[in-house]
Amino acid sequence: SSDKMKKYSSLIFLAVGMILFGSATPVSKIIGLEISVFTASSLRVILGSLVLLPFVIKELHLVKKIHLKNWLLIFGIAIFGMVGFTASLIKGMSYISGVSGSVIMATFPMVTTIALHNLATAQSSAGLKTEAKANARKALDFVSENERGNFQVSLQEILKD
């Protein structure tokens, strides 16, 4: 059936995406041994742009409609979110093994969510606590609307009042 095909397709795409994402950590270790951190980070952005270009080329006319304020945000995201992340990853991988780096990267979303919850609980401001819980719940809802694994369910239990 169509629903079954969608489910299997989504699982395949998620698996491929996680394999590609997971390979970034050990590959970063290798790259960090060969070229400088910021050269590698910049190459990642340039190569990523070239790979994505065929998928967005028909919509490039929309670039003209982007306001200056949003260009500044895009630039900031590119510098801190892409180059900064990759530079930090490659530099960090120069100190530890590829396996350790992969474990840290794989567990970081869970650790961040738990830390956010603990921070919100420790705050005296009810507004911040409510906002932090709402953001964590939004993140969980984003993961899956219909099916949640044990990890998501256990986090939902943690976030209950």
XYZ file of N, CA and C in Angstrom:
483
model
N 0.831 -1.185 0.000
C 0.000 0.000 0.000
C 0.877 1.251 0.000
N 0.262 2.382 -0.287
C 0.973 3.652 -0.392
C 1.556 4.090 0.960
N 0.778 3.883 2.037
C 1.259 4.265 3.365
C 2.460 3.438 3.792
N 2.413 2.151 3.451
C 3.527 1.267 3.795
C 4.781 1.674 3.020
N 4.593 2.047 1.755
C 5.717 2.468 0.924
C 6.330 3.769 1.458
N 5.460 4.700 1.876
C 5.952 5.955 2.453
C 6.767 5.681 3.716
N 6.263 4.765 4.547
C 6.950 4.446 5.786
C 8.332 3.858 5.501
N 8.403 2.906 4.590
C 9.690 2.287 4.276
C 10.625 3.271 3.574
N 10.074 4.099 2.713
C 10.895 5.111 2.042
C 11.487 6.075 3.060
N 10.652 6.514 4.004
C 11.155 7.451 5.010
C 12.230 6.796 5.867
N 12.062 5.527 6.202
C 13.080 4.832 6.994
C 14.387 4.698 6.215
N 14.286 4.435 4.929
C 15.487 4.315 4.096
C 16.196 5.663 4.000
N 15.432 6.731 3.749
C 16.038 8.060 3.669
C 16.674 8.464 5.006
N 16.005 8.168 6.105
C 16.567 8.482 7.416
C 17.845 7.691 7.667
N 17.841 6.419 7.301
C 19.032 5.588 7.497
C 20.199 6.109 6.664
N 19.941 6.420 5.411
C 21.006 6.954 4.545
C 21.506 8.290 5.099
N 20.588 9.144 5.522
C 20.972 10.428 6.096
C 21.838 10.265 7.341
N 21.467 9.346 8.206
C 22.245 9.127 9.427
C 23.607 8.495 9.123
N 23.657 7.640 8.119
C 24.944 7.064 7.710
C 25.866 8.161 7.192
N 25.319 9.042 6.355
C 26.124 10.146 5.831
C 26.545 11.100 6.946
N 25.603 11.440 7.832
C 25.899 12.337 8.949
C 26.923 11.698 9.880
N 26.729 10.424 10.186
C 27.641 9.717 11.077
C 29.041 9.575 10.516
N 29.151 9.527 9.207
C 30.472 9.386 8.593
C 31.282 10.675 8.693
N 30.624 11.791 8.966
C 31.327 13.073 9.047
C 32.355 13.096 10.169
N 32.066 12.417 11.272
C 32.968 12.463 12.419
C 34.301 11.770 12.126
N 34.296 10.490 11.718
C 35.600 9.876 11.428
C 36.298 10.501 10.211
N 35.532 10.952 9.233
C 36.136 11.603 8.071
C 36.803 12.914 8.499
N 36.181 13.624 9.436
C 36.764 14.867 9.949
C 38.107 14.613 10.618
N 38.216 13.479 11.268
C 39.492 13.113 11.897
C 40.581 12.990 10.829
N 40.268 12.313 9.728
C 41.228 12.110 8.642
C 41.573 13.438 7.975
N 40.535 14.233 7.693
C 40.743 15.522 7.030
C 41.597 16.444 7.889
N 41.345 16.447 9.200
C 42.088 17.304 10.113
C 43.577 17.000 10.155
N 43.938 15.790 9.781
C 45.354 15.424 9.745
C 46.045 15.943 8.494
N 45.261 16.249 7.454
C 45.826 16.617 6.156
C 45.820 18.109 5.853
N 44.737 18.810 6.236
C 44.637 20.232 5.903
C 44.188 21.025 7.128
N 44.353 22.338 7.061
C 44.005 23.178 8.211
C 42.504 23.171 8.462
N 42.146 23.489 9.692
C 40.756 23.459 10.141
C 39.867 24.384 9.307
N 40.289 25.626 9.112
C 39.430 26.580 8.408
C 39.408 26.340 6.905
N 40.465 25.782 6.357
C 40.435 25.393 4.945
C 39.421 24.274 4.749
N 39.448 23.300 5.633
C 38.495 22.181 5.544
C 37.058 22.669 5.720
N 36.850 23.574 6.670
C 35.503 24.112 6.902
C 34.987 24.864 5.687
N 35.838 25.677 5.112
C 35.442 26.445 3.929
C 35.172 25.530 2.738
N 35.993 24.512 2.580
C 35.773 23.552 1.494
C 34.436 22.836 1.659
N 34.062 22.543 2.899
C 32.784 21.880 3.143
C 31.622 22.746 2.650
N 31.676 24.028 2.970
C 30.612 24.941 2.549
C 30.591 25.066 1.026
N 31.755 25.229 0.420
C 31.825 25.390 -1.042
C 31.348 24.123 -1.752
N 31.847 22.966 -1.324
C 31.434 21.704 -1.962
C 29.947 21.433 -1.749
N 29.468 21.721 -0.528
C 28.042 21.547 -0.254
C 27.183 22.428 -1.147
N 27.622 23.652 -1.353
C 26.888 24.569 -2.236
C 26.863 24.061 -3.666
N 27.980 23.560 -4.131
C 28.039 23.041 -5.508
C 27.163 21.802 -5.686
N 27.137 20.940 -4.675
C 26.300 19.736 -4.756
C 24.818 20.103 -4.751
N 24.452 21.090 -3.952
C 23.041 21.487 -3.850
C 22.576 22.379 -4.996
N 23.493 23.000 -5.699
C 23.145 23.937 -6.767
C 22.170 23.366 -7.800
N 22.369 22.146 -8.309
C 21.406 21.624 -9.295
C 19.980 21.505 -8.761
N 19.843 21.330 -7.447
C 18.511 21.171 -6.861
C 17.796 22.508 -6.671
N 18.554 23.593 -6.594
C 17.947 24.899 -6.341
C 18.059 25.865 -7.510
N 18.699 25.443 -8.572
C 18.981 26.365 -9.686
C 17.698 26.978 -10.263
N 16.615 26.203 -10.303
C 15.376 26.737 -10.866
C 14.720 27.770 -9.953
N 15.179 27.849 -8.698
C 14.604 28.804 -7.760
C 15.561 29.947 -7.419
N 16.651 30.068 -8.157
C 17.629 31.116 -7.878
C 17.055 32.520 -8.064
N 16.020 32.651 -8.881
C 15.402 33.964 -9.065
C 14.818 34.502 -7.753
N 14.522 33.629 -6.823
C 13.982 34.053 -5.537
C 15.038 34.733 -4.662
N 16.312 34.510 -4.987
C 17.396 35.122 -4.218
C 17.298 36.639 -4.258
N 16.860 37.179 -5.383
C 16.736 38.627 -5.520
C 15.722 39.212 -4.540
N 14.789 38.403 -4.071
C 13.733 38.873 -3.178
C 14.139 38.849 -1.702
N 15.309 38.314 -1.400
C 15.758 38.222 -0.008
C 16.217 39.596 0.468
N 15.676 40.021 1.594
C 16.016 41.329 2.157
C 17.412 41.306 2.777
N 18.027 42.475 2.890
C 19.376 42.602 3.436
C 19.472 42.005 4.841
N 18.469 42.274 5.671
C 18.461 41.745 7.038
C 18.574 40.214 7.016
N 17.846 39.582 6.116
C 17.895 38.125 6.022
C 19.225 37.639 5.455
N 19.856 38.415 4.572
C 21.181 38.062 4.073
C 22.185 38.050 5.219
N 22.041 39.001 6.145
C 22.921 39.022 7.309
C 22.719 37.775 8.165
N 21.470 37.353 8.325
C 21.191 36.116 9.063
C 21.774 34.897 8.341
N 21.604 34.852 7.034
C 22.149 33.743 6.244
C 23.671 33.705 6.381
N 24.296 34.872 6.307
C 25.746 34.950 6.453
C 26.173 34.467 7.839
N 25.452 34.898 8.865
C 25.758 34.470 10.235
C 25.617 32.969 10.413
N 24.561 32.407 9.846
C 24.359 30.960 9.919
C 25.487 30.228 9.197
N 25.886 30.747 8.057
C 26.970 30.116 7.294
C 28.273 30.147 8.075
N 28.578 31.279 8.674
C 29.845 31.414 9.404
C 29.847 30.569 10.675
N 28.820 30.742 11.509
C 28.819 30.049 12.798
C 28.280 28.628 12.699
N 27.216 28.453 11.944
C 26.570 27.149 11.869
C 27.279 26.144 10.998
N 27.905 26.611 9.947
C 28.586 25.678 9.040
C 30.096 25.688 9.266
N 30.730 26.830 9.048
C 32.188 26.901 9.171
C 32.595 26.712 10.632
N 31.915 27.380 11.548
C 32.253 27.254 12.963
C 32.062 25.840 13.480
N 30.937 25.224 13.116
C 30.680 23.845 13.531
C 31.753 22.911 12.988
N 32.036 23.017 11.701
C 33.008 22.119 11.086
C 34.403 22.356 11.645
N 34.770 23.613 11.843
C 36.089 23.911 12.414
C 36.205 23.318 13.818
N 35.174 23.482 14.621
C 35.190 22.922 15.977
C 35.246 21.397 15.941
N 34.480 20.804 15.044
C 34.466 19.350 14.913
C 35.842 18.825 14.527
N 36.438 19.418 13.509
C 37.741 18.944 13.030
C 38.818 19.163 14.099
N 38.797 20.316 14.742
C 39.790 20.580 15.798
C 39.590 19.607 16.960
N 38.352 19.398 17.370
C 38.064 18.466 18.459
C 38.472 17.039 18.131
N 38.272 16.653 16.882
C 38.627 15.288 16.473
C 40.132 15.074 16.456
N 40.905 16.156 16.455
C 42.357 15.985 16.493
C 42.830 15.524 17.875
N 41.950 15.609 18.888
C 42.317 15.235 20.249
C 41.803 13.862 20.672
N 40.818 13.309 19.945
C 40.232 12.026 20.363
C 40.113 11.087 19.166
N 39.737 9.843 19.444
C 39.596 8.851 18.379
C 38.297 9.071 17.607
N 38.233 8.512 16.407
C 37.026 8.605 15.587
C 35.822 7.961 16.258
N 36.051 6.847 16.951
C 34.951 6.149 17.642
C 34.410 7.023 18.773
N 35.296 7.591 19.580
C 34.850 8.456 20.680
C 34.089 9.664 20.148
N 34.597 10.247 19.081
C 33.921 11.387 18.477
C 32.536 11.038 17.970
N 32.412 9.862 17.368
C 31.106 9.417 16.862
C 30.114 9.212 17.997
N 30.580 8.632 19.102
C 29.698 8.421 20.256
C 29.243 9.759 20.826
N 30.167 10.700 20.946
C 29.811 12.024 21.460
C 28.797 12.702 20.545
N 29.034 12.664 19.250
C 28.116 13.299 18.295
C 26.744 12.637 18.315
N 26.719 11.318 18.485
C 25.443 10.603 18.473
C 24.616 10.877 19.722
N 25.273 11.078 20.850
C 24.539 11.288 22.098
C 24.272 12.757 22.401
N 24.879 13.650 21.661
C 24.764 15.070 21.982
C 23.330 15.609 21.950
N 22.477 15.232 20.991
C 21.096 15.749 21.048
C 20.370 15.355 22.334
N 20.574 14.128 22.796
C 19.938 13.684 24.036
C 20.500 14.453 25.231
N 21.806 14.600 25.289
C 22.452 15.313 26.391
C 21.994 16.764 26.412
N 21.899 17.383 25.245
C 21.458 18.776 25.166
C 20.028 18.924 25.679
N 19.154 18.007 25.294
C 17.757 18.069 25.737
C 17.658 17.900 27.242
N 18.390 16.960 27.789
C 18.362 16.739 29.242
C 18.953 17.950 29.970
N 20.061 18.498 29.439
C 20.668 19.682 30.058
C 19.710 20.866 30.015
N 19.027 21.043 28.897
C 18.047 22.119 28.775
C 16.939 21.951 29.801
N 16.475 20.719 29.961
C 15.421 20.459 30.950
C 15.925 20.764 32.359
N 17.135 20.325 32.684
C 17.692 20.565 34.016
C 17.912 22.056 34.267
N 18.368 22.762 33.247
C 18.549 24.208 33.374
C 17.216 24.887 33.633
N 16.204 24.491 32.881
C 14.884 25.095 33.045
C 14.320 24.789 34.428
N 14.569 23.603 34.921
C 14.073 23.224 36.244
C 14.772 24.032 37.331
N 16.063 24.298 37.137
C 16.838 25.027 38.140
C 16.529 26.518 38.157
N 15.994 27.040 37.084
C 15.714 28.480 37.002
C 14.531 28.841 37.897
N 14.614 29.985 38.507
C 13.503 30.442 39.342
C 12.395 31.050 38.489
N 12.736 31.467 37.268
C 11.756 32.094 36.392
C 10.859 31.037 35.769
N 9.580 31.086 36.071
C 8.628 30.124 35.513
C 8.511 30.283 34.007
N 8.683 31.521 33.511
C 8.583 31.769 32.072
C 9.659 31.037 31.300
N 10.897 31.070 31.788
C 11.982 30.376 31.112
C 11.772 28.871 31.146
N 11.310 28.360 32.288
C 11.055 26.930 32.418
C 9.996 26.493 31.418
N 8.935 27.243 31.332
C 7.856 26.911 30.400
C 8.341 26.985 28.956
N 9.118 28.023 28.632
C 9.634 28.171 27.271
C 10.592 27.035 26.911
N 11.463 26.670 27.834
C 12.417 25.587 27.578
C 11.690 24.271 27.354
N 10.685 23.989 28.178
C 9.914 22.759 28.004
C 9.159 22.780 26.677
N 8.608 23.932 26.328
C 7.871 24.041 25.063
C 8.811 23.796 23.888
N 10.026 24.353 23.938
C 10.999 24.132 22.862
C 11.422 22.674 22.785
N 11.625 22.042 23.918
C 11.992 20.623 23.916
C 10.848 19.780 23.343
N 9.617 20.130 23.704
C 8.465 19.392 23.165
C 8.342 19.593 21.655
N 8.597 20.816 21.175
C 8.570 21.074 19.734
C 9.612 20.217 19.027
N 10.793 20.100 19.622
C 11.846 19.277 19.027
C 11.403 17.818 18.957
N 10.753 17.340 20.008
C 10.272 15.958 20.008
C 9.171 15.753 18.973
N 8.282 16.734 18.860
C 7.209 16.630 17.875
C 7.766 16.634 16.459
N 8.849 17.376 16.257
C 9.470 17.436 14.943
C 10.030 16.074 14.532
N 10.544 15.329 15.497
C 11.142 14.025 15.196
C 10.127 13.126 14.514
N 8.928 13.075 15.038
C 7.916 12.234 14.415
C 6.535 12.618 14.936
N 5.606 12.807 14.034
C 4.242 13.148 14.434
C 3.468 11.913 14.894
N 3.724 10.781 14.286
C 2.898 9.605 14.539
C 3.557 8.537 15.406
N 4.827 8.325 15.218
C 5.491 7.244 15.934
C 6.718 7.767 16.647
N 6.832 7.425 17.903
C 8.002 7.812 18.678
C 8.621 6.554 19.264
N 9.951 6.501 19.221
C 10.667 5.372 19.805
C 10.763 5.533 21.310
N 11.383 4.587 21.961
C 11.529 4.627 23.417
C 12.269 5.871 23.887
N 13.258 6.324 23.116
C 14.015 7.514 23.489
C 13.103 8.721 23.588
N 12.256 8.928 22.580
C 11.383 10.088 22.594
C 10.338 9.986 23.703
N 9.804 8.780 23.909
C 8.795 8.606 24.949
C 9.411 8.876 26.319
N 10.623 8.365 26.556
C 11.252 8.584 27.852
C 11.551 10.058 28.077
N 11.925 10.782 27.020
C 12.152 12.220 27.169
C 10.849 12.949 27.455
N 9.772 12.481 26.836
C 8.481 13.111 27.131
C 8.126 12.925 28.597
N 8.428 11.756 29.145
C 8.155 11.513 30.557
C 9.005 12.424 31.433
N 10.247 12.666 31.036
C 11.124 13.556 31.783
C 10.557 14.968 31.785
N 9.976 15.382 30.657
C 9.506 16.754 30.524
C 8.151 17.016 31.159
N 7.494 15.975 31.658
C 6.211 16.184 32.314
C 6.407 16.979 33.587
N 5.378 17.752 33.944
C 5.462 18.573 35.190
C 5.482 17.683 36.403
